Amino acid sequence: EAQVTQNPRYLITVTGKKLTVTCSQNMNHEYMSWYRQDPGLGLRQIYYSMNVEVTDKGDVPEGYKVSRKEKRNFPLILESPSPNQTSLYFCASSLLAGKGEQYFGPGTRLTVT
Amino acid sequence: SQQGEEDPQALSIQEGENATMNCSYKTSINNLQWYRQNSGRGLVHLILIRSNEREKHSGRLRVTLDTSKKSSSLLITASRAADTASYFCATVDAGGTSYGKLTFGQGTILTVHP
């Protein structure tokens, strides 16, 4: 089944404790992206990747890192999480950038205390 | 930044009725997409309409695009209780500088009563 998976689905952590949210797709998509969803602010792009080893900032990259060492994986790293990073995070992928639908993962609900 | 404005913010209808949601945007676009999100869950792609298209159908869904007014509408016909969800429009800018980024509207919360 074609899908985007994220782990963990739920995470409660404390300020400053490094964490990684994994994202994997099995559709051989070149383009992958991370979004965060916040009430009143909607969905905003954090980082994106056009292909392996090619990543760039989206609209709200501060406090986040990403890597794309393999085509299928695109982890989101929070080196020193802060409470303002409490949010619902979505990973998405598409065959090519901007050309078609994006497939979204189920989301990771992160709470930073 | 959030480009789209969606109207209405919330819509409550009875099963069998039609639901219409509108979306406006600000820039020139390559395409516009509509997504559905059930409460707190992942987004599901519904339909994509390209900037050179005016209307598109998919099952009970009908999407129109008016690039001169920078607006789109999503019509769901003969709605069902299972259509209850949030609906988002999202645009991909023209010009190749957005690198595939989806710019989302704030969404319309649709409630369909049985």
Short mmCIF file of C-alpha atoms in Angstrom, two decimals:
data_model
loop_
_atom_site.label_atom_id
_atom_site.label_comp_id
_atom_site.label_asym_id
_atom_site.label_seq_id
_atom_site.Cartn_x
_atom_site.Cartn_y
_atom_site.Cartn_z
CA GLU A 1 0.00 0.00 0.00
CA ALA A 2 1.30 3.41 -1.01
CA GLN A 3 1.73 5.48 2.11
CA VAL A 4 3.66 7.97 4.17
CA THR A 5 4.42 6.87 7.70
CA GLN A 6 5.47 8.98 10.66
CA ASN A 7 6.75 8.02 14.06
CA PRO A 8 5.99 8.62 16.79
CA ARG A 9 2.34 9.59 16.45
CA TYR A 10 2.27 11.24 19.85
CA LEU A 11 5.15 12.63 21.87
CA ILE A 12 5.35 14.58 25.10
CA THR A 13 8.79 15.88 25.94
CA VAL A 14 10.54 18.55 27.96
CA THR A 15 12.25 21.71 26.85
CA GLY A 16 15.74 21.14 25.47
CA LYS A 17 15.60 17.38 25.03
CA LYS A 18 16.57 16.56 21.45
CA LEU A 19 14.07 14.56 19.45
CA THR A 20 13.60 13.17 15.97
CA VAL A 21 10.35 12.55 14.16
CA THR A 22 10.80 10.03 11.38
CA CYS A 23 9.05 10.10 8.02
CA SER A 24 9.16 7.41 5.38
CA GLN A 25 7.42 6.98 2.02
CA ASN A 26 7.26 3.89 -0.17
CA MET A 27 6.27 5.55 -3.45
CA ASN A 28 9.74 6.48 -4.74
CA HIS A 29 8.78 10.15 -4.55
CA GLU A 30 11.46 12.74 -5.12
CA TYR A 31 9.81 15.58 -3.19
CA MET A 32 9.23 15.51 0.55
CA SER A 33 8.16 18.20 2.94
CA TRP A 34 7.32 18.92 6.57
CA TYR A 35 4.41 21.07 7.72
CA ARG A 36 3.16 22.13 11.10
CA GLN A 37 -0.47 22.84 11.85
CA ASP A 38 -1.51 25.29 14.54
CA PRO A 39 -4.95 26.66 15.46
CA GLY A 40 -5.53 30.00 13.80
CA LEU A 41 -2.34 29.73 11.75
CA GLY A 42 -3.21 26.77 9.55
CA LEU A 43 -0.58 24.60 7.89
CA ARG A 44 2.85 26.06 7.28
CA GLN A 45 5.83 24.51 5.58
CA ILE A 46 8.93 23.94 7.72
CA TYR A 47 11.44 22.34 5.33
CA TYR A 48 11.34 20.59 2.02
CA SER A 49 13.57 18.32 -0.05
CA MET A 50 13.67 18.12 -3.82
CA ASN A 51 15.71 14.92 -3.79
CA VAL A 52 18.44 13.07 -1.91
CA GLU A 53 20.88 15.49 -0.27
CA VAL A 54 18.84 18.50 -1.46
CA THR A 55 16.96 20.30 1.30
CA ASP A 56 15.84 23.87 1.85
CA LYS A 57 13.93 26.04 4.27
CA GLY A 58 10.21 26.61 4.11
CA ASP A 59 8.30 29.38 5.84
CA VAL A 60 9.02 28.46 9.47
CA PRO A 61 12.39 26.64 9.68
CA GLU A 62 13.70 28.13 12.94
CA GLY A 63 14.43 25.48 15.54
CA TYR A 64 14.29 22.57 13.11
CA LYS A 65 16.74 20.52 11.06
CA VAL A 66 16.20 17.92 8.41
CA SER A 67 18.27 15.48 6.39
CA ARG A 68 17.66 13.44 3.26
CA LYS A 69 20.26 10.71 3.03
CA GLU A 70 17.93 8.23 1.38
CA LYS A 71 15.08 8.87 -1.00
CA ARG A 72 12.44 7.27 1.19
CA ASN A 73 13.29 8.95 4.53
CA PHE A 74 13.06 12.56 5.63
CA PRO A 75 13.45 12.92 9.40
CA LEU A 76 12.64 16.13 11.27
CA ILE A 77 15.04 16.97 14.08
CA LEU A 78 14.39 19.31 16.97
CA GLU A 79 17.78 19.85 18.58
CA SER A 80 16.47 21.84 21.55
CA PRO A 81 12.67 21.82 21.59
CA SER A 82 10.80 24.72 23.11
CA PRO A 83 7.12 25.05 24.10
CA ASN A 84 6.36 27.10 20.99
CA GLN A 85 7.10 23.99 18.95
CA THR A 86 4.11 22.26 20.45
CA SER A 87 2.11 21.48 17.34
CA LEU A 88 0.73 18.87 14.98
CA TYR A 89 3.35 17.90 12.41
CA PHE A 90 2.77 16.40 9.00
CA CYS A 91 5.19 14.88 6.55
CA ALA A 92 4.18 14.86 2.89
CA SER A 93 5.60 13.59 -0.37
CA SER A 94 4.93 13.90 -4.06
CA LEU A 95 6.43 12.46 -7.20
CA LEU A 96 7.84 15.79 -8.32
CA ALA A 97 7.80 19.23 -6.74
CA GLY A 98 4.63 21.16 -7.46
CA LYS A 99 3.35 18.86 -10.18
CA GLY A 100 0.70 16.85 -8.46
CA GLU A 101 -0.96 15.82 -5.29
CA GLN A 102 0.95 15.50 -2.08
CA TYR A 103 0.49 12.44 0.09
CA PHE A 104 0.36 13.22 3.78
CA GLY A 105 1.37 11.13 6.73
CA PRO A 106 -1.00 10.61 9.68
CA GLY A 107 0.59 13.36 11.76
CA THR A 108 2.68 13.58 14.92
CA ARG A 109 1.22 15.46 17.85
CA LEU A 110 4.11 16.97 19.80
CA THR A 111 3.83 18.60 23.20
CA VAL A 112 6.86 20.34 24.69
CA THR A 113 6.56 21.26 28.37
CA SER B 1 2.48 32.71 5.01
CA GLN B 2 -1.15 31.80 4.56
CA GLN B 3 -2.37 32.82 1.16
CA GLY B 4 -5.87 31.49 1.02
CA GLU B 5 -8.99 32.80 2.58
CA GLU B 6 -11.76 30.29 2.80
CA ASP B 7 -15.40 31.05 3.10
CA PRO B 8 -17.37 30.12 5.06
CA GLN B 9 -15.26 29.18 8.08
CA ALA B 10 -17.94 26.72 9.12
CA LEU B 11 -20.86 25.16 7.29
CA SER B 12 -23.62 23.01 8.76
CA ILE B 13 -26.04 21.18 6.47
CA GLN B 14 -28.36 18.18 6.36
CA GLU B 15 -27.54 14.94 4.60
CA GLY B 16 -28.50 15.10 0.94
CA GLU B 17 -27.91 18.82 0.61
CA ASN B 18 -25.10 20.34 -1.41
CA ALA B 19 -22.15 22.05 0.24
CA THR B 20 -20.21 24.85 -1.39
CA MET B 21 -16.91 26.17 -0.09
CA ASN B 22 -14.97 29.06 -1.54
CA CYS B 23 -11.28 29.87 -1.57
CA SER B 24 -9.45 33.03 -2.59
CA TYR B 25 -5.74 33.42 -3.11
CA LYS B 26 -3.31 36.23 -3.85
CA THR B 27 -0.56 35.11 -6.23
CA SER B 28 -0.31 33.57 -9.68
CA ILE B 29 -0.61 29.84 -9.36
CA ASN B 30 0.51 26.69 -11.13
CA ASN B 31 -2.31 24.67 -9.61
CA LEU B 32 -4.84 24.64 -6.80
CA GLN B 33 -5.65 21.59 -4.74
CA TRP B 34 -8.37 20.68 -2.29
CA TYR B 35 -7.73 18.47 0.72
CA ARG B 36 -9.93 16.97 3.40
CA GLN B 37 -8.91 16.47 7.01
CA ASN B 38 -10.85 14.46 9.51
CA SER B 39 -10.40 15.75 13.03
CA GLY B 40 -6.71 15.85 13.93
CA ARG B 41 -5.75 13.35 11.26
CA GLY B 42 -3.77 13.44 8.04
CA LEU B 43 -4.85 15.35 4.98
CA VAL B 44 -6.36 13.47 2.07
CA HIS B 45 -6.04 14.86 -1.44
CA LEU B 46 -9.39 15.36 -3.16
CA ILE B 47 -8.78 17.09 -6.46
CA LEU B 48 -6.21 19.19 -8.33
CA ILE B 49 -7.07 21.84 -10.89
CA ARG B 50 -4.39 23.46 -13.02
CA SER B 51 -4.26 27.17 -13.78
CA ASN B 52 -5.39 26.62 -17.38
CA GLU B 53 -8.46 24.63 -16.33
CA ARG B 54 -11.79 26.14 -15.34
CA GLU B 55 -13.73 23.21 -13.98
CA LYS B 56 -13.05 19.70 -12.86
CA HIS B 57 -15.20 16.85 -11.55
CA SER B 58 -14.46 13.83 -9.43
CA GLY B 59 -17.41 11.76 -8.27
CA ARG B 60 -19.60 14.04 -6.14
CA LEU B 61 -17.00 16.80 -6.20
CA ARG B 62 -16.95 19.72 -8.57
CA VAL B 63 -14.20 22.32 -8.48
CA THR B 64 -14.14 25.58 -10.38
CA LEU B 65 -11.25 27.97 -10.81
CA ASP B 66 -11.40 31.61 -11.82
CA THR B 67 -7.85 32.89 -12.19
CA SER B 68 -9.02 36.41 -13.06
CA LYS B 69 -10.69 36.63 -9.64
CA LYS B 70 -8.09 34.43 -7.96
CA SER B 71 -10.78 32.23 -6.53
CA SER B 72 -11.94 28.64 -6.50
CA SER B 73 -14.97 26.80 -5.22
CA LEU B 74 -15.55 23.23 -4.12
CA LEU B 75 -19.04 21.79 -4.44
CA ILE B 76 -19.95 18.54 -2.74
CA THR B 77 -23.26 17.25 -4.03
CA ALA B 78 -25.66 15.01 -2.13
CA SER B 79 -23.61 15.26 1.05
CA ARG B 80 -23.31 12.41 3.54
CA ALA B 81 -22.56 12.34 7.23
CA ALA B 82 -19.16 10.83 6.30
CA ASP B 83 -18.29 14.08 4.50
CA THR B 84 -18.05 15.80 7.88
CA ALA B 85 -14.47 17.13 7.97
CA SER B 86 -12.34 20.23 7.45
CA TYR B 87 -11.69 21.17 3.85
CA PHE B 88 -8.62 23.10 2.76
CA CYS B 89 -7.61 24.69 -0.47
CA ALA B 90 -3.90 24.86 -1.19
CA THR B 91 -2.04 26.57 -3.98
CA VAL B 92 1.27 25.97 -5.70
CA ASP B 93 2.71 29.21 -7.01
CA ALA B 94 3.63 29.69 -10.63
CA GLY B 95 7.12 30.67 -11.66
CA GLY B 96 9.04 27.77 -10.18
CA THR B 97 10.22 29.56 -7.06
CA SER B 98 7.92 27.90 -4.58
CA TYR B 99 9.53 24.48 -5.12
CA GLY B 100 6.31 22.61 -4.69
CA LYS B 101 5.26 24.29 -1.47
CA LEU B 102 1.56 24.10 -0.75
CA THR B 103 0.19 27.34 0.68
CA PHE B 104 -2.93 26.47 2.61
CA GLY B 105 -6.06 28.39 3.36
CA GLN B 106 -7.53 28.39 6.85
CA GLY B 107 -10.10 25.78 5.96
CA THR B 108 -13.84 25.30 6.13
CA ILE B 109 -15.31 23.05 8.81
CA LEU B 110 -18.18 21.11 7.26
CA THR B 111 -20.71 19.32 9.44
CA VAL B 112 -23.28 17.12 7.76
CA HIS B 113 -26.16 16.09 10.00
CA PRO B 114 -27.80 12.71 9.39
#
